[in-house]
GROMACS .gro file of C-alpha atoms in nm:
model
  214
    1UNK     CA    1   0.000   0.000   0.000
    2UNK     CA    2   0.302   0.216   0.024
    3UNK     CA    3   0.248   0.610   0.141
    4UNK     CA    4  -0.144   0.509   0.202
    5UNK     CA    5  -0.027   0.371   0.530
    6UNK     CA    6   0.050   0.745   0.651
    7UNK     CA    7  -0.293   0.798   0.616
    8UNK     CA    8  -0.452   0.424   0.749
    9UNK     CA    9  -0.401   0.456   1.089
   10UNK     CA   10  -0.540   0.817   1.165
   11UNK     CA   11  -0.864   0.749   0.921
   12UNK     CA   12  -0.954   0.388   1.108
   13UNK     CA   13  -0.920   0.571   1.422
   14UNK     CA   14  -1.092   0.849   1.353
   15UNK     CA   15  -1.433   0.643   1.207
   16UNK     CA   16  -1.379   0.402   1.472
   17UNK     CA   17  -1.459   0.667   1.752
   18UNK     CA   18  -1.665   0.888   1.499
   19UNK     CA   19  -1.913   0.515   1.485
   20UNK     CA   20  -1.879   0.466   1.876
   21UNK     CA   21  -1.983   0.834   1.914
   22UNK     CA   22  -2.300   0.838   1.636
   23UNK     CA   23  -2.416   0.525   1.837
   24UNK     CA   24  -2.418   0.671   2.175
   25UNK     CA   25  -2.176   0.441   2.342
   26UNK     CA   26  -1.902   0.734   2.333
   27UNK     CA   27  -1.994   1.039   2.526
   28UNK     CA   28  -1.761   1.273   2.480
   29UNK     CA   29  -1.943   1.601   2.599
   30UNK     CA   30  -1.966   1.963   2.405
   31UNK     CA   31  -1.672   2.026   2.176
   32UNK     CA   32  -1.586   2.340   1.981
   33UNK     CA   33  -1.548   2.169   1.653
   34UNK     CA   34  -1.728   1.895   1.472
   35UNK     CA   35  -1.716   1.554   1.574
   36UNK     CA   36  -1.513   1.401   1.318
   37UNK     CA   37  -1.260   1.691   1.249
   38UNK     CA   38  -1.179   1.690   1.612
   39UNK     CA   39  -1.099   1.324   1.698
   40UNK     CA   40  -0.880   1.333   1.309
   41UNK     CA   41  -0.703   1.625   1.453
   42UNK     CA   42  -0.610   1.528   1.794
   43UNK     CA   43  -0.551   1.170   1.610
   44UNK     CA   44  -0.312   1.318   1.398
   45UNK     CA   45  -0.123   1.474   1.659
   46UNK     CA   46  -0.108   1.141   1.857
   47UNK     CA   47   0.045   0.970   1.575
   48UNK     CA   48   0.314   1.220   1.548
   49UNK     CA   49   0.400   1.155   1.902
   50UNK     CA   50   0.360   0.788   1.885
   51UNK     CA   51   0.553   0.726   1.530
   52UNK     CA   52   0.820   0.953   1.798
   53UNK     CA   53   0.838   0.689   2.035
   54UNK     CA   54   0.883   0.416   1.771
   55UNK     CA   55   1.117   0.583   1.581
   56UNK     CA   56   1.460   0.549   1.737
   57UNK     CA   57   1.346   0.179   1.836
   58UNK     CA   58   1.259   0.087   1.488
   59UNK     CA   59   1.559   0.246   1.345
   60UNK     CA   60   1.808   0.123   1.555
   61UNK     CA   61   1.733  -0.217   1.565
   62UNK     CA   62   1.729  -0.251   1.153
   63UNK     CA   63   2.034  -0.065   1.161
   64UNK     CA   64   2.188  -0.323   1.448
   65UNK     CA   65   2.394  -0.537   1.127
   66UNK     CA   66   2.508  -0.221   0.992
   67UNK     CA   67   2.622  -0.045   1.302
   68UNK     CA   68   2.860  -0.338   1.402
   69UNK     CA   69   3.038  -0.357   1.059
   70UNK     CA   70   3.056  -0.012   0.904
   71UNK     CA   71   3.260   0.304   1.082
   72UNK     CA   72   2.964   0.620   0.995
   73UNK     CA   73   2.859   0.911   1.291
   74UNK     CA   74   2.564   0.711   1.471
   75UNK     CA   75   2.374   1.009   1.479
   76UNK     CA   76   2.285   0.970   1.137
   77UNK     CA   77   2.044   0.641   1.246
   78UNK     CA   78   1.832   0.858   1.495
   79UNK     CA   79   1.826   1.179   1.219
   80UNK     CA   80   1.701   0.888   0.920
   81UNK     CA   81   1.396   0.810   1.199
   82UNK     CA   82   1.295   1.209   1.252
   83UNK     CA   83   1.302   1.290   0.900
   84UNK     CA   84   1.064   0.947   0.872
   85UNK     CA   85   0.835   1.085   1.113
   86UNK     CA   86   0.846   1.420   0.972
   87UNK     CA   87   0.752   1.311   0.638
   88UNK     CA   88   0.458   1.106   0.729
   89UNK     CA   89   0.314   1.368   0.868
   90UNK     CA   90   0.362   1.615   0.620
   91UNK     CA   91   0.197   1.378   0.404
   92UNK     CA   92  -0.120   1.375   0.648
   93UNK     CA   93  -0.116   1.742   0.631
   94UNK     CA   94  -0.337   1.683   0.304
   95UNK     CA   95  -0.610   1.464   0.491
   96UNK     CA   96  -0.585   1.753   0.811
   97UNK     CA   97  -0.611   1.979   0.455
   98UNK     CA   98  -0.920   1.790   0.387
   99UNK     CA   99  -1.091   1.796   0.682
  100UNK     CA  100  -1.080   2.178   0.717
  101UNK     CA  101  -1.220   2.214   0.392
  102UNK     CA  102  -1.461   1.963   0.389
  103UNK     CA  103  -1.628   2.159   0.726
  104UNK     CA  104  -1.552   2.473   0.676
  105UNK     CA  105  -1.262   2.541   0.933
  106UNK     CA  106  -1.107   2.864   0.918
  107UNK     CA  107  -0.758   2.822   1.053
  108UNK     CA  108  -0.755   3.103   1.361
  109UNK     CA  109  -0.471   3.368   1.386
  110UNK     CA  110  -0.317   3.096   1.656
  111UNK     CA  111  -0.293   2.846   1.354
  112UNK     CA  112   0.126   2.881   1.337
  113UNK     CA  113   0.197   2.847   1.698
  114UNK     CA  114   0.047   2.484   1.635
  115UNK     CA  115   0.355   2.398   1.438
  116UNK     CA  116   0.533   2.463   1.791
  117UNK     CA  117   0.296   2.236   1.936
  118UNK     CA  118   0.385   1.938   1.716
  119UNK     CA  119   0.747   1.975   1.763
  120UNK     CA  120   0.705   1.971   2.138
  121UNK     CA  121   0.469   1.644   2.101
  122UNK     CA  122   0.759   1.517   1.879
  123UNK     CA  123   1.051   1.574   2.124
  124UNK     CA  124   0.829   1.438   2.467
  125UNK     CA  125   0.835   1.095   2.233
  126UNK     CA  126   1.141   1.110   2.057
  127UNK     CA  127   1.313   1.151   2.389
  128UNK     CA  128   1.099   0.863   2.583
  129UNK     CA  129   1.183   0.646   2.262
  130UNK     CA  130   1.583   0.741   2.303
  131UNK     CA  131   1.503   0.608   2.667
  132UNK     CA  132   1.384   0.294   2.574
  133UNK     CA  133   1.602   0.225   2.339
  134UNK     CA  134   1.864   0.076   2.505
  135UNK     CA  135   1.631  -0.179   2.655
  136UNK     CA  136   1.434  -0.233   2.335
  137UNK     CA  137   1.769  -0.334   2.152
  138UNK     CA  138   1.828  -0.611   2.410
  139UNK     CA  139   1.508  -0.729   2.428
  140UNK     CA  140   1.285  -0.737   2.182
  141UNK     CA  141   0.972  -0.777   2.407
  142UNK     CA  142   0.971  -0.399   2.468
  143UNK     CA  143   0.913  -0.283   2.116
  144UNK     CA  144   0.635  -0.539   2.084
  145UNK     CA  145   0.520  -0.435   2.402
  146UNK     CA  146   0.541  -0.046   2.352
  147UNK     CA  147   0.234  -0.108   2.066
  148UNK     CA  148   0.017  -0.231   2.347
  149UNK     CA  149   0.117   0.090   2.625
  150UNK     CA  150   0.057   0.328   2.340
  151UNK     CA  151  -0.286   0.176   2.261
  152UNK     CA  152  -0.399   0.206   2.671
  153UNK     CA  153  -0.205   0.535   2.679
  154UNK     CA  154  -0.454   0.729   2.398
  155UNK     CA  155  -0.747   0.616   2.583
  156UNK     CA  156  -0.589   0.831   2.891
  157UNK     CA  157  -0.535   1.109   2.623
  158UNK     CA  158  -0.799   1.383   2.535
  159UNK     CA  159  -0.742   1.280   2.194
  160UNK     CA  160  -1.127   1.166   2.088
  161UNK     CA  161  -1.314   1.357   2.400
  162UNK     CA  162  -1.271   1.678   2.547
  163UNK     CA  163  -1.079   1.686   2.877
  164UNK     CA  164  -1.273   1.561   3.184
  165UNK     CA  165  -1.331   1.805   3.493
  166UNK     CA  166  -1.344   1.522   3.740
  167UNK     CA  167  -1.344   1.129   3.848
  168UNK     CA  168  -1.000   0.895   3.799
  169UNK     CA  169  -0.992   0.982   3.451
  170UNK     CA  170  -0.939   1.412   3.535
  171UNK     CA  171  -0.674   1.257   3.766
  172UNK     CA  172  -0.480   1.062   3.505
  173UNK     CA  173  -0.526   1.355   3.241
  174UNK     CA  174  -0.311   1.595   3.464
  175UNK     CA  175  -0.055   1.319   3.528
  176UNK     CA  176  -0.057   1.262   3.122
  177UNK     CA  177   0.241   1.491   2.997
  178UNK     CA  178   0.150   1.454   2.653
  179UNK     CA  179  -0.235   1.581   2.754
  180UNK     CA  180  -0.153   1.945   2.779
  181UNK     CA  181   0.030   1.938   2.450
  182UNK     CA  182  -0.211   1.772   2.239
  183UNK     CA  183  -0.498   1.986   2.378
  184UNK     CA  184  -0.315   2.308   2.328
  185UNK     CA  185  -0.157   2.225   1.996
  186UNK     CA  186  -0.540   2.128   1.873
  187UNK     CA  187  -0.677   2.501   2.009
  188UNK     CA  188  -0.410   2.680   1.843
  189UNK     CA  189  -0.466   2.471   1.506
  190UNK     CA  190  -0.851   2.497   1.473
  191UNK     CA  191  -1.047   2.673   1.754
  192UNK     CA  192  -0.791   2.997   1.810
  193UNK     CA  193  -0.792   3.014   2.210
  194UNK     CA  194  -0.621   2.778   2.489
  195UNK     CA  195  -0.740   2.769   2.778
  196UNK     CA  196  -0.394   2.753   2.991
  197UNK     CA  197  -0.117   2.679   2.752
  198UNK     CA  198   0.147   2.727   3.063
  199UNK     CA  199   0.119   2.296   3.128
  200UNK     CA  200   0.256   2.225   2.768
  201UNK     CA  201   0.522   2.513   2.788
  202UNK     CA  202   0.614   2.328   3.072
  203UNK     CA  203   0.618   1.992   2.976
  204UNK     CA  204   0.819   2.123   2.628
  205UNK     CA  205   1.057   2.320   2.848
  206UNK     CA  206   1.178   1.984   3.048
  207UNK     CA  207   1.147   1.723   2.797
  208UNK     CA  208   1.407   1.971   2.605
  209UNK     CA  209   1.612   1.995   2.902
  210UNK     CA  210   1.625   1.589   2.957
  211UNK     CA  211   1.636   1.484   2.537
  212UNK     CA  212   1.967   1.757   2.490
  213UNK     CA  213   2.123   1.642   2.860
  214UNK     CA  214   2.082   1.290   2.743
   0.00000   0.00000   0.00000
């Protein structure tokens, strides 16, 4: 299928929650945009951060033969997997495109400082993926089993519902560092307000510290 798998994942997601909603077994209270552009939205950014975490894993390990036989800076393996990530998701840029036009969605004045949104979501999972690495490389259990914490990890994500005021789940949002980001990079890109963008700049501000100290 080739470059169509840049687009699979966010477009199952999105009509997989987009079904659950339209049947009422998803409540996901009153959102600012429509249904279906909001969940692809904070879907796309989740993949972003997700393909992140992946990346240094995946590219490492197929690089493993390579690395042992020929003398090259091994930088270069960990640049190969951002430049990956960042052209998937300029390719999804057309379905985000899409979706705007399709219902109307004026990008607000706020629209650019999304882009600094995306690289902060990118650097919180590059840098947990440069983490794991070294682990993931000896056994190959964590790779297989980073698909599984990434699947339970969304569902603790405002990524298809807006974030929740109270109960276990408002508990584990503010725990979630890659909550704030997502929900401020989403306001910037579509709606034009955040309501407190001072978590994310947090959250940005140390995962920078940590990924250049590592």
């Amino acid at each position: 299928l080739g470059y169509l798998w840049a687009f699979l994942p966010p477009i199952v997601g999105t009509c997989t929650f987009v079904l659950l909603n339209q049947s009422g077994i998803l409540n996901v209270g009153n959102l600012p945009l429509p249904y279906p552009a909001y969940v692809m939205i904070g879907t796309l950014l989740w993949q972003v951060f997700a393909d992140a975490i992946n990346s240094p894993i995946k590219t490492i390990t197929s690089a493993k033969s390579m690395l042992a036989k020929i003398n090259f800076p091994r930088e270069a393996i960990l640049v190969s997997g951002m430049l990956e990530v960042l052209f998937n998701f300029l390719i999804r840029l057309f379905l985000l495109a899409g979706i705007f036009i399709y219902y109307g969605i004026a990008p607000p004045i706020t629209a650019p400082l999304a882009l600094a949104g995306v690289v902060a979501i990118f650097c919180l999972g590059f840098m947990i993926g440069i983490l794991l690495t070294p682990l993931g490389i000896l056994y190959t259990d964590i790779g297989q089993a980073l698909t599984m914490v990434l699947s339970f990890w969304m569902l603790f994500t405002p990524v298809v519902y807006s974030p929740p005021t109270s109960g276990i789940l408002d508990g584990l949002t503010l725990i979630n560092p890659v909550s704030p980001l997502i929900v401020t990079t989403r306001d910037w890109l579509a709606i034009g307000t955040a309501g407190n963008p001072l978590p994310a700049v947090i959250v940005f501000l140390v995962t920078l510290i940590l990924l250049f100290a590592g």
